[in-house]
Each structure stands twice: as C-alpha cells, then as structure tokens.
Amino acid sequence: MEKEKVKEPLKTKIANGIQTFKSHWGTPPKGYQVCYREFAAFAAGCGSPNLLGVLTQYTTIATSVHLMISYFKLSTGMAWILTILASVIAILRSPVLSMMIDNSNGKNGKFKPFLIWAAIGTAVSFSFVPYIPSAWMDIHLFSIPLPAIPIMGIYEASTINFNLGILLAFVLIQIGQFFITLLNQCVAGMEQTISTVAQERANIGSIKGLVSGLPSSIVNIILPILAGTFFAQQGGWNAVNMYRIIFPICGVLGVIMVLLLVKGVEERTVVKQEYVARVKFSEGMKLLSKSKYFWIITIFNAFNAVRGLANITTWITQYSFASDTAKTWVGLYCSTILMNAIAVALLVGPILIKKLGKKNLMLISCVGYVIMIALQVVFHKSPVLILVVSFFEQFFGGFYFLTGIMTSDIMDDIQMKTGKRLEGFWQNYMAIITTVIGVFTGMLTPLFLSFGGIGFSDDISVALQNPDLRNNIFFYQSLLALIGAVVVAVPFFFYDLTEKKHANIVRVLRIRAAVDNFHDNMLQSEDIAYLQEIVDYANETKEPMLTEELAKHDCIDSILKVANASA
C-alpha cells in the first residue's frame, strides 16, 4: 500500500513561501526571466497611467461629467461637435505616435525614453483644466447653427454657443490626450516586452491588473466622501475647488510612480545587438494589414464597446426600485460583489491559461458573455435577474486582459515574418480603425432606442421613469449588446497562434538573433546557450519550423564550435 502523503503544516507552508519569495526577489524563477523585484516595480509603476486616468475621467467632454456641465456650461450640442472634432484629432494623432514609438532607438529601450515626459505632460495639461477662470465661461466667441435632423430625433433647429473657457479646456484636454495616449501605449509596450515567456507574461498581466488599479480605486472612493462632506456646501461633485486640489495631487503621484518603470523594469525583445528601428507609417500599416491576428484583435476592440452596452446596472439601481432601502442595497451589490467579478477573472486567469490555452479560454469567455446577454434579453423585465447575469458578464469580460497577452505573441509572429517590431503601429493603426468604426457604432444606440419609442433629443432620465419605456430601453440596448458580443466572439474561432507555435516562433527569433550577432562580431554567451538548447530540441522533436530555419544558416556549426572552444 502507498503511504499517505503527509500534509505540510500551515506554518511550514508560510515559511517555505517566504523563503521562495526571498530567493526570487532578485533572481527569476527557473524558466522565467523576471524576478519578483522587477515585477513589483512593474505592477506598481503601471498604477501611473491608471492614476493619471482619473484626470481624464473627470474632464471627459460629456454631459454626464459634473465638472463639464456645471463649471464649463457644456451643452449636448457642444459635446456632440467637440466629440467629433476629438475623433478627427485622434486619427491625425495616431501616425505621429506610431512613428515616434516604432522608430525609437533609445539606449534604455524602445518605450522607457518617453515615460517621464509623457507622464509630466499628462499631469500638467489636465491639472490646469479646473484652474481656467470661471469668468471665461461668459466670454462668447462664436455660434454654430444646427439644423433640424428628424432622423436623429432633432426636430427643431438650434444654435450652439461656444465660450472661451470650454474651448481652452478642450485644447488642454487634447494636449493631455496626446501625452496620456503615448504613456498608455508605452506602458502597454513594456508589458508586451517584459518577458519572452508567454506564460510569464500571462501571470504578470493578470496580477498587474489587480495591483495597478488600486491607486485610482482609492481616489474614486475618496472623491464621493469629499464631495459629500468637505465640499457639500460648494455644490458637492460640482465644486471646482475639489478638482483643483485632487488633480495636482494625482498628477504628482502619477509622475513619481512612473519612475518605477523607468528605473526598475527591463524591456526584452529577441533582436540582434545592433538592431535599429526604422519603419514608415505606410509600411507599418501594410505589414499589419497582412496579419489575420491583427484583424481578430481589432474587431474585438472595435465592438467590445457595443458589447459593453449590456451593463445597465446604473439605470437599474436608480430607476427599477422604488424604495431608498432597495436602491441602497442594489448600489452596495453593484459596488462590491459586481465590481469584484473582474478581479475573480484576473486571479484565476493564469491557472486557466495553463490548463486551457489562451484561445480556448478567450472563446469560453466570449461565448459565455453571449449567453449571459441572451439571458438578459429574455429577462429584460426582471431587474433582479439582470443583476445576477450582470455578475457573470463582468466575470467573462474580466478575461479582456488576454488580448494584451495575445498581442505580445502576435508581435513575435509579425517580427518573424517581417523582421520589424511594430508595437506602436499596432496600437495607433488599430486606434484609427476603431475610431472610424466607433463613429458608426455610436449611431446604433440612438437607432435601437428609437425602436422602443425614445428619440434622439428625449431625456433618458425621464423615459426611464416610465415602466414601459424602461423595459423597451433595457430590451433594445441589451439586444444591441448581444449583436456586439456575437461579432466579438466569432473571429476567435480563427485564432490559431497556439502556445506551442509561439514557443517555436521565439526559438526562430533566437536563431536569427544569434546568426546576426555572429556576423556582426557581437555574439553573446546567452546567444550560444539558447542556440545549443534549440538545436538539441529540434533534433529531438524534428519540429519543421525549427529544422527549416536551422537549415537556412550555414554558420550554426561555427557558432556552436565557439562554445566548444570556450569550454
């Protein structure tokens, strides 16, 4: 009989865990490249764009933002015109950012040279917004006549008046958007290049998502308390002085946190020692357009916002329950249990990736999301059941982080096929496409709501107080979200970049890097070690991708002889 396995006491497990943590604080675990110290710096440093994102959150050009409507006197028409203008600016901004990032040849890496001044630019631009004098809102500059557009629910002509204050705020916001977009893209690029090991990137991506969101979460918890206590007499959320205090604090902390990325994180790409990035925007677009994986992720990003329309919990909390007690309990459910559904996905993500693989897990996530929204459509008259399925929608949506890990794998695939690293072009070319698509998908919501009897110019808050109209809003918005969820899910059936295939792609890149370094007289000891390991693996497994790549280079034996001679 086999002896029963003796369970380790909890004290022993804790002691072993502490010892493991200490041993890997400065040295990566076997098979991985990132030590715990670097991971801690990365996770904390990623809090910088999240914290600075608080500034963008409360300065968005939208009639749902307190500062905009109360202080800057933003009207619906002004928001509509400025949003269209911002979309055009975003499209023009993308090529500039692409060429800046993908033609970067800094000694410290491709992304790190931009981090500090991008964070400073973001902090300064947005922090100035609430300091625009209130008197400037009364300085009229020009007016734009808006004709009646019945198809959009605008049945009467109107005039949109623009003041100096809102236009100056718009300019500062667009400058800030340039910097924070650059910051976000560089941080995303560092996440994609922090390790060449796919599973390690998955582990880092999921845990980073939990840690990096803490600073912004804390601020978003503090702000309602400040608004309801210290600034209650000044208008609560409408008190501009609250933003004048919070914005500079968030800005300074955001800049300090980004230093952790600059000082404590390394970029790792498999390229030759003397690799020089030179990519034209037209060339970058052409190369990316040939990748089916690029289009799979682009479709996901373009229609994910449509899928996200299924989240109607705010409306349910405010309008579906009559008593204040019920509203309080529902609000508590949404801010605690519902909000933590994403955290559950982030925690179990790395484990499920190991068991299922990224493609299978993403398919389960997308199909699960479709099923939950379908149930929401069926139960659109039952707010309680919608709140239940919303938890699972949030859970399945939490696996969104997989697309970032997939992007890292795809970058390696594109590099193998083209010889170029295109992280910057990837993000900005995709931004152009999703912005254009977003203009059209943005028209779908008022169109679908019109099917339920709600016009473009109707006050949604009034319509939601009518039970029949409220049910129509829930039904048609959920139906639109269901269509978006199906569009998001279908492309992933064609994703075939498996973990095994990606591992071989990295091996091919290591072969090429070693060969190039050999010819450039820049051969490193790690090049030889990797090459020997790959040759042994290829001889054992007979992988066609590796044997074919090795056969292309007649210097392999010479490189390995260098190792033998050194030994």
mmCIF file of N, CA and C in Angstrom, residues 117 154 172 247 294 311 325 370 453 459 487 495:
data_model
loop_
_atom_site.group_PDB
_atom_site.id
_atom_site.type_symbol
_atom_site.label_atom_id
_atom_site.label_comp_id
_atom_site.label_asym_id
_atom_site.label_seq_id
_atom_site.Cartn_x
_atom_site.Cartn_y
_atom_site.Cartn_z
ATOM 1 N N TRP A 117 8.490 62.183 -19.571
ATOM 2 C CA TRP A 117 7.898 63.422 -20.084
ATOM 3 C C TRP A 117 6.459 63.224 -20.538
ATOM 4 N N ILE A 154 -33.797 65.146 -33.769
ATOM 5 C CA ILE A 154 -33.665 66.597 -33.594
ATOM 6 C C ILE A 154 -34.697 67.256 -34.503
ATOM 7 N N LEU A 172 -6.538 72.042 -23.883
ATOM 8 C CA LEU A 172 -5.714 71.410 -22.848
ATOM 9 C C LEU A 172 -5.969 69.903 -22.781
ATOM 10 N N PHE A 247 -6.574 67.088 -8.559
ATOM 11 C CA PHE A 247 -5.854 66.916 -9.823
ATOM 12 C C PHE A 247 -4.336 67.042 -9.667
ATOM 13 N N PHE A 294 -4.037 40.479 -36.347
ATOM 14 C CA PHE A 294 -4.285 41.903 -36.118
ATOM 15 C C PHE A 294 -5.765 42.212 -36.273
ATOM 16 N N ASN A 311 -24.193 46.517 -19.872
ATOM 17 C CA ASN A 311 -24.107 46.970 -18.478
ATOM 18 C C ASN A 311 -25.104 48.104 -18.237
ATOM 19 N N THR A 325 -34.287 52.092 0.469
ATOM 20 C CA THR A 325 -33.588 50.936 1.046
ATOM 21 C C THR A 325 -33.154 49.970 -0.046
ATOM 22 N N VAL A 370 -21.846 36.021 -24.488
ATOM 23 C CA VAL A 370 -23.002 35.986 -25.393
ATOM 24 C C VAL A 370 -24.200 35.344 -24.701
ATOM 25 N N GLY A 453 -39.242 53.659 -28.893
ATOM 26 C CA GLY A 453 -40.012 54.873 -28.680
ATOM 27 C C GLY A 453 -39.255 56.006 -28.024
ATOM 28 N N ASP A 459 -35.149 63.065 -23.144
ATOM 29 C CA ASP A 459 -34.407 62.964 -21.883
ATOM 30 C C ASP A 459 -34.501 61.524 -21.378
ATOM 31 N N VAL A 487 -20.407 39.475 -32.630
ATOM 32 C CA VAL A 487 -19.360 39.955 -33.545
ATOM 33 C C VAL A 487 -17.986 39.822 -32.894
ATOM 34 N N TYR A 495 -8.478 32.043 -34.599
ATOM 35 C CA TYR A 495 -7.181 32.330 -33.970
ATOM 36 C C TYR A 495 -6.449 31.008 -33.751
#
